[in-house]
PDB file of C-alpha atoms and ligand atoms in Angstrom:
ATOM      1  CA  UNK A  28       0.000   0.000   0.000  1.00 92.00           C
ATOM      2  CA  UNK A  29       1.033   3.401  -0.113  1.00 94.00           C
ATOM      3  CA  UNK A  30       1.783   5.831   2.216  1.00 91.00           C
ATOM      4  CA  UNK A  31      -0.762   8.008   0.540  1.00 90.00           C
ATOM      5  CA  UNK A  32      -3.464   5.162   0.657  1.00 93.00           C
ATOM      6  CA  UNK A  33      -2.487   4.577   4.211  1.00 92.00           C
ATOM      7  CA  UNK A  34      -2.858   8.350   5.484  1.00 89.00           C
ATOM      8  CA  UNK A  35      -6.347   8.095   3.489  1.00 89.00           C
ATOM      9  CA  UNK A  36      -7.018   5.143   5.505  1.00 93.00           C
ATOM     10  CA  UNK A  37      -6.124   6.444   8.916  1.00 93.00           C
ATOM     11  CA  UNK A  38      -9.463   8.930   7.677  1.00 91.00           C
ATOM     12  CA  UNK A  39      -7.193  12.147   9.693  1.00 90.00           C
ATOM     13  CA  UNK A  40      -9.074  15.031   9.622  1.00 89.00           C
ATOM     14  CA  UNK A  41      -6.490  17.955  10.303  1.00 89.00           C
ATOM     15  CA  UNK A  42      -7.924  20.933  12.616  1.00 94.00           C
ATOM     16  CA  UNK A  43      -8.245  24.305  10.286  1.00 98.00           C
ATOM     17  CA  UNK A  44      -6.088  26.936  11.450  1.00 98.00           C
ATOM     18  CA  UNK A  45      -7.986  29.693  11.761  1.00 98.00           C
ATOM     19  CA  UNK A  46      -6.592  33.208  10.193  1.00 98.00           C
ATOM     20  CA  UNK A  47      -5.427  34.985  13.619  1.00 98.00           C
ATOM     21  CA  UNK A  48      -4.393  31.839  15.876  1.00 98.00           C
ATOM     22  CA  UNK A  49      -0.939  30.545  16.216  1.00 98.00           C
ATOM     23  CA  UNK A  50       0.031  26.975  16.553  1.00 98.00           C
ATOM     24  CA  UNK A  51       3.071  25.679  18.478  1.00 98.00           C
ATOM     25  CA  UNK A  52       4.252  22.734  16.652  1.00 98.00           C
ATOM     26  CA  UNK A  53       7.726  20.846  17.246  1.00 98.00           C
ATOM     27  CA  UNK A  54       9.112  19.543  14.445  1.00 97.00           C
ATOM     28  CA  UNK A  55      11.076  16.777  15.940  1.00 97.00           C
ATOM     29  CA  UNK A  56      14.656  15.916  16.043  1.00 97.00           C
ATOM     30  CA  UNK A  57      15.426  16.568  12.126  1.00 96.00           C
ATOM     31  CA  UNK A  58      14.226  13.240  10.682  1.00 97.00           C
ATOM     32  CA  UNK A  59      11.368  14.001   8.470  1.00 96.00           C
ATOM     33  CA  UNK A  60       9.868  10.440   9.780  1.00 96.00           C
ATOM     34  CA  UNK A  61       9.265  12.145  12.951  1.00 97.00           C
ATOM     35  CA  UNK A  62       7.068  14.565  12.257  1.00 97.00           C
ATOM     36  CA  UNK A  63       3.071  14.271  13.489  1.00 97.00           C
ATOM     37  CA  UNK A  64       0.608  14.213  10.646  1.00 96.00           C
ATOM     38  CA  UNK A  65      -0.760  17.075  12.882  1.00 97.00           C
ATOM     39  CA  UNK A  66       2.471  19.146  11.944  1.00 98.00           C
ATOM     40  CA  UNK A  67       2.482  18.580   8.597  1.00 97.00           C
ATOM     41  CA  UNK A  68      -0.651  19.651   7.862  1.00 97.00           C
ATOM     42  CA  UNK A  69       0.289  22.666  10.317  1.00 98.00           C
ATOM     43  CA  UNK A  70       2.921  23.689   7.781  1.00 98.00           C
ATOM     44  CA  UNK A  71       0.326  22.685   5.140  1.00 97.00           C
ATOM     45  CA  UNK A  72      -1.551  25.300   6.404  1.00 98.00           C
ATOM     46  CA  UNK A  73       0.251  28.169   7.342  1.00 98.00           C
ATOM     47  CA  UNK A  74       1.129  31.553   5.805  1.00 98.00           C
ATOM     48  CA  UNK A  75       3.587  32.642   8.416  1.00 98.00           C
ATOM     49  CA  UNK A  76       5.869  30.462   9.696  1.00 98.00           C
ATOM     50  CA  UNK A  77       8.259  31.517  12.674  1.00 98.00           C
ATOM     51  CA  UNK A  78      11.176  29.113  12.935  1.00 96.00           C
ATOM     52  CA  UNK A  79      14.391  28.346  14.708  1.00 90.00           C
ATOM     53  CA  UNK A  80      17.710  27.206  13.427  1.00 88.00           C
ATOM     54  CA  UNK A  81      16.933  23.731  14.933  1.00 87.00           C
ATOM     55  CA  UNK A  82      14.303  22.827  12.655  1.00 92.00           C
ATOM     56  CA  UNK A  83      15.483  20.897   9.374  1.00 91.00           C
ATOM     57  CA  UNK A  84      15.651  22.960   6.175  1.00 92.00           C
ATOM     58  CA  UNK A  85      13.753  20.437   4.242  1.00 94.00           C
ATOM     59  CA  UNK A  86      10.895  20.478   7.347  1.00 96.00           C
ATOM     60  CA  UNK A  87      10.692  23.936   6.656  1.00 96.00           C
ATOM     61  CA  UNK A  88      10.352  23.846   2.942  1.00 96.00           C
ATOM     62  CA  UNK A  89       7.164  22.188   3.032  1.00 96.00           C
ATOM     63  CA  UNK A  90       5.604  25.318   4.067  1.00 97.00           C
ATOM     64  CA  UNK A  91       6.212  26.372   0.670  1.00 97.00           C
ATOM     65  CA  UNK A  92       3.317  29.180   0.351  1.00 97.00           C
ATOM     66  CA  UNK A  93       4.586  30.749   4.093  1.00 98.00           C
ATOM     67  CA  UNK A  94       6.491  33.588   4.772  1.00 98.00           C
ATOM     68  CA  UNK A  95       9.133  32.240   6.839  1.00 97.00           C
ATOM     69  CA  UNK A  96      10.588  34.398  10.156  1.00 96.00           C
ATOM     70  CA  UNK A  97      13.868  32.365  11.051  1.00 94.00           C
ATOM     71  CA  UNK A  98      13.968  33.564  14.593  1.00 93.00           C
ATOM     72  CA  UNK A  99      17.375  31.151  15.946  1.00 85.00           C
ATOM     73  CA  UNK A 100      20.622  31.839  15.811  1.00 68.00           C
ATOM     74  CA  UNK A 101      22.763  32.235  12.736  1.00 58.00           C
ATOM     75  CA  UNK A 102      26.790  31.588  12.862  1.00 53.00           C
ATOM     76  CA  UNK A 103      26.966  31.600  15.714  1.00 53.00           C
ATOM     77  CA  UNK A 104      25.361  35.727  16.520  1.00 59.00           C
ATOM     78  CA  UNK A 105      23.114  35.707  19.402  1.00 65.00           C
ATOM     79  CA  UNK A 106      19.456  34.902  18.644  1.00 75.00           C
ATOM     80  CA  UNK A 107      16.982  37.085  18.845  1.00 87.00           C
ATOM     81  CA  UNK A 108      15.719  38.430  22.405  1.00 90.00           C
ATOM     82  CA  UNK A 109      12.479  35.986  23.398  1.00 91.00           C
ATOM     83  CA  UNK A 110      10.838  39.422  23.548  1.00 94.00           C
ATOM     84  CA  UNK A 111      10.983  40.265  20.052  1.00 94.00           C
ATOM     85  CA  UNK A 112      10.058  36.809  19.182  1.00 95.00           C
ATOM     86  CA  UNK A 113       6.734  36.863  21.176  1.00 97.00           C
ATOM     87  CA  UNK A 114       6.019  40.413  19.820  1.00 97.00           C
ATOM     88  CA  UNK A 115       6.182  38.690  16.553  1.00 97.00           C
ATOM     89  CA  UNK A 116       4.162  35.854  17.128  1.00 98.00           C
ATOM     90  CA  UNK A 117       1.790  38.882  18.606  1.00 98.00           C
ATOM     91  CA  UNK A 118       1.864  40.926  15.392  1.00 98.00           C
ATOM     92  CA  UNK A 119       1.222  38.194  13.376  1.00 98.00           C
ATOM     93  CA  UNK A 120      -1.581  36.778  14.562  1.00 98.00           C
ATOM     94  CA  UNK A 121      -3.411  40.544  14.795  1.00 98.00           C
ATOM     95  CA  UNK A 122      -2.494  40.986  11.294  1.00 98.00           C
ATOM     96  CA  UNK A 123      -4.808  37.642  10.603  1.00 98.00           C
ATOM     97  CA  UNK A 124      -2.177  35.528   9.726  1.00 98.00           C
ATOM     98  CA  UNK A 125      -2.350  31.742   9.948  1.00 98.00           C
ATOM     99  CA  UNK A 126       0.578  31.500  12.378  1.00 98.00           C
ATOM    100  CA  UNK A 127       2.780  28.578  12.806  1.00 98.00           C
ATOM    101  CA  UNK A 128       5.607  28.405  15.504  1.00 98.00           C
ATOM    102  CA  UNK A 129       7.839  25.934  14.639  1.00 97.00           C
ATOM    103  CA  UNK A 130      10.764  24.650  17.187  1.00 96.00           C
ATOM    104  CA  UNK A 131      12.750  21.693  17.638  1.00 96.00           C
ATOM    105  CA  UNK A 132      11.767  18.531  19.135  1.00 97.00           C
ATOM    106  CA  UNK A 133       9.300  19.101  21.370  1.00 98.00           C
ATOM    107  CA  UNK A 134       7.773  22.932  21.460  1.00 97.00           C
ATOM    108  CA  UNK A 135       6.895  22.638  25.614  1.00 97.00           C
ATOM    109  CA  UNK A 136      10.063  20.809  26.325  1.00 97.00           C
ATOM    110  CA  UNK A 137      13.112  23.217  26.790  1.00 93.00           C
ATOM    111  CA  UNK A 138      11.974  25.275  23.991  1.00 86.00           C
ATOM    112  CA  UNK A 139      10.516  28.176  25.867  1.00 91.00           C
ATOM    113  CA  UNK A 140       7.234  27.398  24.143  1.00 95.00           C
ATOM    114  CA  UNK A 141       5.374  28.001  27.662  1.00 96.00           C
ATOM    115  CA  UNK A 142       6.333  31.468  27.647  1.00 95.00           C
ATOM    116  CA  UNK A 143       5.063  32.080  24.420  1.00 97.00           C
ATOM    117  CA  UNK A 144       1.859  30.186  24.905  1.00 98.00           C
ATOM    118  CA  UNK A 145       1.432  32.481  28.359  1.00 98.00           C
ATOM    119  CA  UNK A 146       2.035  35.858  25.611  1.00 98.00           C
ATOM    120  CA  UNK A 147      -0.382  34.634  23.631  1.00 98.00           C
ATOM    121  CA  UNK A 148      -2.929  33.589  26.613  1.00 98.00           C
ATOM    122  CA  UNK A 149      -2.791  37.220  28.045  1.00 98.00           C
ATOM    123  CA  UNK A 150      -3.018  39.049  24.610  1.00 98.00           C
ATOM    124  CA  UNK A 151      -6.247  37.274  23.768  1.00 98.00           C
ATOM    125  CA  UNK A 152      -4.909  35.089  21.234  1.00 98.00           C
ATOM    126  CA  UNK A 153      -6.166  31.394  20.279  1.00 98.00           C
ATOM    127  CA  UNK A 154      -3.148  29.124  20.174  1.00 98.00           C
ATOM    128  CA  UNK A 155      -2.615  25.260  20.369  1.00 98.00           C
ATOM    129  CA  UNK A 156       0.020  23.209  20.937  1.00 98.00           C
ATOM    130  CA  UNK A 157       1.227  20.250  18.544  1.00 98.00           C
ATOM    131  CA  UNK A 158       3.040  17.753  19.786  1.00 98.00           C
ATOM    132  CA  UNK A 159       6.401  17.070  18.484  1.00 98.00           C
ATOM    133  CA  UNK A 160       9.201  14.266  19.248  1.00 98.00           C
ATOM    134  CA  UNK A 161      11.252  15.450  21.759  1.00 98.00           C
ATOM    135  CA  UNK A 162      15.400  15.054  20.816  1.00 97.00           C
ATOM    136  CA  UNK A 163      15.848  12.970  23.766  1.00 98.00           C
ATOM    137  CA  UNK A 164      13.340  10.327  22.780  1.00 98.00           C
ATOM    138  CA  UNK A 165      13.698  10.708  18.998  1.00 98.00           C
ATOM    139  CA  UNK A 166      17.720  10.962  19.759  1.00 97.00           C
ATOM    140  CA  UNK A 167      17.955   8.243  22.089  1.00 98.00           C
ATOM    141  CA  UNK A 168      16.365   5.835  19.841  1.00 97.00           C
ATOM    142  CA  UNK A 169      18.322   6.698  16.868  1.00 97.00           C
ATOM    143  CA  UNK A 170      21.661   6.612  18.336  1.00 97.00           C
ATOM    144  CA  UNK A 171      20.588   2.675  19.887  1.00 97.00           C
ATOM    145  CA  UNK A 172      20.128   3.127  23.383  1.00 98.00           C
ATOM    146  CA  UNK A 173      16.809   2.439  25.291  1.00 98.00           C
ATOM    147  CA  UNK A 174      14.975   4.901  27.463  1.00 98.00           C
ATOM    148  CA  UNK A 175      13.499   2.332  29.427  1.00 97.00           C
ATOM    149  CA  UNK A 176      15.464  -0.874  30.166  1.00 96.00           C
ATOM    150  CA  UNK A 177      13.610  -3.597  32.878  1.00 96.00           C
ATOM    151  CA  UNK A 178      16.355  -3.879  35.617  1.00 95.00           C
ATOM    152  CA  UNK A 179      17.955  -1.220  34.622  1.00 96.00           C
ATOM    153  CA  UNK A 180      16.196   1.713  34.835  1.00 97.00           C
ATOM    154  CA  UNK A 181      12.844   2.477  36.423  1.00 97.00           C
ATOM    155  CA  UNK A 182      12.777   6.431  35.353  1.00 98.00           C
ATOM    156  CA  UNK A 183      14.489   9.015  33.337  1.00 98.00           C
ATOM    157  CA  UNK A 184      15.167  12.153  33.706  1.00 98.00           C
ATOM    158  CA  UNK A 185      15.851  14.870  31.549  1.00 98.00           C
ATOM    159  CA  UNK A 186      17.660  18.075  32.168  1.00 97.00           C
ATOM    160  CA  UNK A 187      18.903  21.018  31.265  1.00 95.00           C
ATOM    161  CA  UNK A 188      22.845  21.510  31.424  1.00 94.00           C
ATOM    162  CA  UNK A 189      22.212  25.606  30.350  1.00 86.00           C
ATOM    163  CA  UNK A 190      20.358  26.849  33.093  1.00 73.00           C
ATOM    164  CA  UNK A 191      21.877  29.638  35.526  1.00 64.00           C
ATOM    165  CA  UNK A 192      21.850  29.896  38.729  1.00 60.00           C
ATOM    166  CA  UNK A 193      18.228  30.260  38.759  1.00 68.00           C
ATOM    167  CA  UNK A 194      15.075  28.167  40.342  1.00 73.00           C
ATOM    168  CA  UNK A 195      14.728  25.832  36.942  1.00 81.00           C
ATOM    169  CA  UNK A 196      18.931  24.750  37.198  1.00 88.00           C
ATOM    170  CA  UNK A 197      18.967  21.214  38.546  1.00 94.00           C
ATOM    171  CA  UNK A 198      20.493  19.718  41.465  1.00 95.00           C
ATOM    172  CA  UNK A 199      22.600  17.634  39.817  1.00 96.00           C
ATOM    173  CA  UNK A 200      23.672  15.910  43.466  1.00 96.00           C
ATOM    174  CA  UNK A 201      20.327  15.100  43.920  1.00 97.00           C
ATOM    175  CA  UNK A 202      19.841  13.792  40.065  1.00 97.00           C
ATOM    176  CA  UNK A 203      22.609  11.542  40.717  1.00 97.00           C
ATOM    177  CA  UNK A 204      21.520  10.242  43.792  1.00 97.00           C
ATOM    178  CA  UNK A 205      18.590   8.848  41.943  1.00 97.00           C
ATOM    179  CA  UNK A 206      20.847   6.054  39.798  1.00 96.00           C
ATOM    180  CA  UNK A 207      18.487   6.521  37.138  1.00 98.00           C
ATOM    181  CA  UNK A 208      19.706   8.117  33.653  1.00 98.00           C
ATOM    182  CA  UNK A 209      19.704  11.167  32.964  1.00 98.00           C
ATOM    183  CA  UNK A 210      19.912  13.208  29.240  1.00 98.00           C
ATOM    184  CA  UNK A 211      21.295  16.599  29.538  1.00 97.00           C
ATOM    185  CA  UNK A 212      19.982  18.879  26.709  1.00 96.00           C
ATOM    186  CA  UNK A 213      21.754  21.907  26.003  1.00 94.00           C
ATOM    187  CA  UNK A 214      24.946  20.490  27.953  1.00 95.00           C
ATOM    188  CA  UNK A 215      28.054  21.363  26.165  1.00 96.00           C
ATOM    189  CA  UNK A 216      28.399  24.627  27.025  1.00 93.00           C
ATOM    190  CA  UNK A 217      28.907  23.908  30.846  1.00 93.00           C
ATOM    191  CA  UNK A 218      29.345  20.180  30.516  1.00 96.00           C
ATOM    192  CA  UNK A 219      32.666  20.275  32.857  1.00 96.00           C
ATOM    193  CA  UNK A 220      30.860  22.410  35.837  1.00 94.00           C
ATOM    194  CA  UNK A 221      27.787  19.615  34.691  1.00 96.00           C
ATOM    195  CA  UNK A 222      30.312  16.588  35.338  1.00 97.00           C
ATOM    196  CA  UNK A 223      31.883  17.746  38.235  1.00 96.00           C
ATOM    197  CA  UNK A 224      28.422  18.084  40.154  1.00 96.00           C
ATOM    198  CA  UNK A 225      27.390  14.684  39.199  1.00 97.00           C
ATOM    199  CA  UNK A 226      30.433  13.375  40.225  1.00 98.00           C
ATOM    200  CA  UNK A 227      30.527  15.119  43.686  1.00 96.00           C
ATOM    201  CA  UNK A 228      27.254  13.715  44.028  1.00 96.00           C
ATOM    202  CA  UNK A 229      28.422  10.394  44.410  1.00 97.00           C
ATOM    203  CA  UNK A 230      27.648   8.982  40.449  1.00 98.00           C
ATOM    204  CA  UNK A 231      30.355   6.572  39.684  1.00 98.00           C
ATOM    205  CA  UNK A 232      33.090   8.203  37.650  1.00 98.00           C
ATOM    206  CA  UNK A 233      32.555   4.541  35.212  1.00 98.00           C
ATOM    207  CA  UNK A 234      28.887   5.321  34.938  1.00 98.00           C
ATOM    208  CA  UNK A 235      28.360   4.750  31.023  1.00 98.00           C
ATOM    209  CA  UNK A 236      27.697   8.255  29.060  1.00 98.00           C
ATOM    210  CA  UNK A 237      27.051   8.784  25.390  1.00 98.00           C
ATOM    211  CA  UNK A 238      27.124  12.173  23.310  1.00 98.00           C
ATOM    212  CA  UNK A 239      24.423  12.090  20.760  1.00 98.00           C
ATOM    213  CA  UNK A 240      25.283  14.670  17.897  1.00 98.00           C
ATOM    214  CA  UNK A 241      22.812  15.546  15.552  1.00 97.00           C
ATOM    215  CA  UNK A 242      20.459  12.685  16.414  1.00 97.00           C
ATOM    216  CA  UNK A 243      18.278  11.367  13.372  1.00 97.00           C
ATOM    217  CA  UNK A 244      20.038  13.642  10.796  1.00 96.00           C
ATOM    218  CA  UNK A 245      21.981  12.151   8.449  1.00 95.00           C
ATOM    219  CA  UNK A 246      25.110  13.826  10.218  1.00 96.00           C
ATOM    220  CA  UNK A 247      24.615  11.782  13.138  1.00 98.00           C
ATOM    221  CA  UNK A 248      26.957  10.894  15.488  1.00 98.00           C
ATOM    222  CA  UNK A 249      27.427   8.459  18.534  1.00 98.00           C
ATOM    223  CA  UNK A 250      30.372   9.189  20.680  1.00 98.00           C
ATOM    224  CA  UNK A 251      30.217   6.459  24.167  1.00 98.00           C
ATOM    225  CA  UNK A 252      32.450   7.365  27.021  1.00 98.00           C
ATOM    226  CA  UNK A 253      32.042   7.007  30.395  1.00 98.00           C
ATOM    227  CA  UNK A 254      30.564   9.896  32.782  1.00 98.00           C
ATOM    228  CA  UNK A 255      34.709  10.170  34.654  1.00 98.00           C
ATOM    229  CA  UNK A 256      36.030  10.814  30.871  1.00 98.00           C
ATOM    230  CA  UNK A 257      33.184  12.462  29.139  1.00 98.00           C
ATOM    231  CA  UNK A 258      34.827  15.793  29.010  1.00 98.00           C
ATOM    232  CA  UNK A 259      38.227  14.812  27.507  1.00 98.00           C
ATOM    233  CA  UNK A 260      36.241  13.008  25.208  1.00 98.00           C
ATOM    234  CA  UNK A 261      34.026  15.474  23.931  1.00 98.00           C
ATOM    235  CA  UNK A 262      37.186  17.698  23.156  1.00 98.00           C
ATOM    236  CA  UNK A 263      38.783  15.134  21.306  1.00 98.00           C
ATOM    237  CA  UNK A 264      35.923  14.328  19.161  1.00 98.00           C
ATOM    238  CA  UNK A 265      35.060  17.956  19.255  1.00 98.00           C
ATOM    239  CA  UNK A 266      31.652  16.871  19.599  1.00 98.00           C
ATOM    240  CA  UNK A 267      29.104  20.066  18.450  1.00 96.00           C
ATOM    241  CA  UNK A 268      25.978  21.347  18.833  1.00 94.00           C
ATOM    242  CA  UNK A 269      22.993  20.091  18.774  1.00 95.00           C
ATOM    243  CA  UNK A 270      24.200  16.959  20.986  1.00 97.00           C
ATOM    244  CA  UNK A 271      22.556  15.181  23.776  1.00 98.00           C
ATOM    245  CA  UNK A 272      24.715  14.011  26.952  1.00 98.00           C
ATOM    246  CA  UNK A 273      23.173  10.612  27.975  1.00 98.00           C
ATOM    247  CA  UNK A 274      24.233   9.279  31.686  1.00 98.00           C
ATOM    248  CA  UNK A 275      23.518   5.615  32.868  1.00 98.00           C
ATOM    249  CA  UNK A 276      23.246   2.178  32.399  1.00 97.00           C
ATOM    250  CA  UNK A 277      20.909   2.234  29.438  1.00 98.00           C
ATOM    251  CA  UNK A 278      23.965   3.456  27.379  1.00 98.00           C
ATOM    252  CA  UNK A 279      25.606   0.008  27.625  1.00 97.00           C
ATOM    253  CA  UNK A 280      22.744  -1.237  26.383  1.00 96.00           C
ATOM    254  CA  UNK A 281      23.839  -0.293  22.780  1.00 95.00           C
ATOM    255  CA  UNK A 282      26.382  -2.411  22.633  1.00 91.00           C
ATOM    256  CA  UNK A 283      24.582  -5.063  23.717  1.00 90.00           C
ATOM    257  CA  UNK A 284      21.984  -4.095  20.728  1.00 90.00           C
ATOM    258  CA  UNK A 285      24.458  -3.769  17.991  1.00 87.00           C
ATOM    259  CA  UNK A 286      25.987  -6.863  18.892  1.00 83.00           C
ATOM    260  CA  UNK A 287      22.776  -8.693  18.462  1.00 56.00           C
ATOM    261  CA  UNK A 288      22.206  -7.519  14.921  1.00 56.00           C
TER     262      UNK A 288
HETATM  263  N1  SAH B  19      12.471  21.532  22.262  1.00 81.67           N
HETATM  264  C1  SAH B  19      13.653  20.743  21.932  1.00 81.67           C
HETATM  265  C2  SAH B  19      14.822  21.102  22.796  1.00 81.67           C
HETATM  266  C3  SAH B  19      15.343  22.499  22.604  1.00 81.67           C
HETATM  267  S1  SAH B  19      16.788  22.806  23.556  1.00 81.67           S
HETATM  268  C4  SAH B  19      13.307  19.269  22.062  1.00 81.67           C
HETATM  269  O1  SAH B  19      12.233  18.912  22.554  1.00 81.67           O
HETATM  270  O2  SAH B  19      14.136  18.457  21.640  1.00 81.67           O
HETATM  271  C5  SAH B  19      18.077  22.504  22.384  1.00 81.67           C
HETATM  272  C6  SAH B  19      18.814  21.236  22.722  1.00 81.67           C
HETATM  273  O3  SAH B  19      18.076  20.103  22.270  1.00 81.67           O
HETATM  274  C7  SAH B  19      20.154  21.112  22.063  1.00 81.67           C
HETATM  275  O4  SAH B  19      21.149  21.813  22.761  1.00 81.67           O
HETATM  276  C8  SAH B  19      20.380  19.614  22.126  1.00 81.67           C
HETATM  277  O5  SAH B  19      20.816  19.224  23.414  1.00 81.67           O
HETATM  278  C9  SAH B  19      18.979  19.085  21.917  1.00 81.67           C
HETATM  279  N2  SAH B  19      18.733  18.710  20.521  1.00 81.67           N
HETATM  280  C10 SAH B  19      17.779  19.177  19.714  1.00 81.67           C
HETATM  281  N3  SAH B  19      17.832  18.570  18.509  1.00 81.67           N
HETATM  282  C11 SAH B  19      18.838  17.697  18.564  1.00 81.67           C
HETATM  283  C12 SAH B  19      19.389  16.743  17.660  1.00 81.67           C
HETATM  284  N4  SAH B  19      18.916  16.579  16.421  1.00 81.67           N
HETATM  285  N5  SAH B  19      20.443  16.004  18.089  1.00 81.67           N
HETATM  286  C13 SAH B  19      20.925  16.114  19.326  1.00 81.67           C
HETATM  287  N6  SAH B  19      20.454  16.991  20.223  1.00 81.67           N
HETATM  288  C14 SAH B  19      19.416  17.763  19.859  1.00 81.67           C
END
């Protein structure tokens, strides 16, 4: 059958959006197989389409008839201040526009999609969210390794290794002391202040840890270490962004995998 007969089949009837409402969507990890049917008919429909530099270029392009607002950063220059990218969204939608807010993964996990839901909320403007694949789901199951493993692991957790010092940063003594895994998003940048919690913590410095670099893209890179090394290893591989850190037992898991095959 084909994949057209089979969407026909599944009878989806896409919401309309309306001229005037935004929709957060997450477009997933980078893998066009990982976006909802519900975000593809979001870009179907939209004639603005605010995006970040996290979202595929060919994921974009199927929004051919929107005007596109790339709102991420670009070589490297800071991105644009969250205020001017709500004020956008804001604009937008009061000019009637069918408004789609595309991010990365997952638009209400570490994507600041709350905050712009909340913007819209107070100015009176309908919004929805669309699910997307989060990066540490999607990422985690394209690099190999497990999320859930029975004996291993009865929980995961997933972090942020960018926060300041402010209420959302983690306790990463009291993450460890959990001995369940843990996938750090955002976690290069303070990686070695990141390690050296965990490991004051009490986590084993030969806890297994994986960088995931550019999970589902064709780039895609797996880089296994162990938590004691991780940071010696990410320099040699010069391991980039977007990457995943990945802490715990499920990581020797993908050995076990691959060997299988
Ligand atoms: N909302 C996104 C996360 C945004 S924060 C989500 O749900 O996935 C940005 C971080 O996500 C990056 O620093 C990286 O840690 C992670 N990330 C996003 N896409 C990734 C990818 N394709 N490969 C590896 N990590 C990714």
């Amino acid at each position: 059958m084909s994949l057209e007969k089979a969407i026909a089949r599944l009878n989806f009837e896409s919401q309309v959006l309306e001229p005037g409402h935004v929709w957060l969507a997450g477009a997933g990890p980078g893998d066009p197989g990982l976006l909802t049917l519900d975000v593809l008919s979001a870009l179907a429909q939209a004639d603005a389409l605010v995006h970040d530099a996290l979202v595929a270029p060919e994921i974009v392009a199927v929004a051919e008839q929107a005007e596109k607002f790339f709102v991420g950063k670009r070589g490297g220059r800071l991105s644009i201040p969250q205020d001017d990218i709500n004020a956008l969204l804001v604009k937008l939608a009061r000019e009637g526009r069918k408004v789609v807010r595309l991010k990365g993964g997952h638009p209400f996990v570490f994507g600041r999609g709350a905050e712009e839901a909340l913007v819209l909320t107070r100015e009176n403007i309908p919004w929805r969210a669309l699910s997307g694949v989060t990066s540490a789901f999607g990422g985690l199951t394209s690099a190999g390794i497990p999320a859930t493993v029975r004996g291993v692991n009865g929980a995961i957790i997933l972090a942020t290794g960018f926060a300041a010092v402010s209420d959302d940063r983690p306790d990463w003594a009291a993450l460890a002391r959990t001995g369940q895994p843990i996938v750090i998003y955002m976690g290069l940048t303070h990686m070695e202040e990141t390690v050296a919690e965990l490991l004051a913590g009490g986590l084993p410095a030969d806890t297994p840890a994986a960088l995931v670099e550019n999970a589902s893209l064709p780039q895609e890179r797996t880089v296994t270490t162990t938590i004691g090394a991780l940071v010696e290893t990410a320099a040699r591989e010069n391991v980039v962004s977007p990457a995943l850190i990945v802490v715990g037992g499920i990581v020797a898991m993908r050995a076990e995998l691959m060997g299988a095959k």
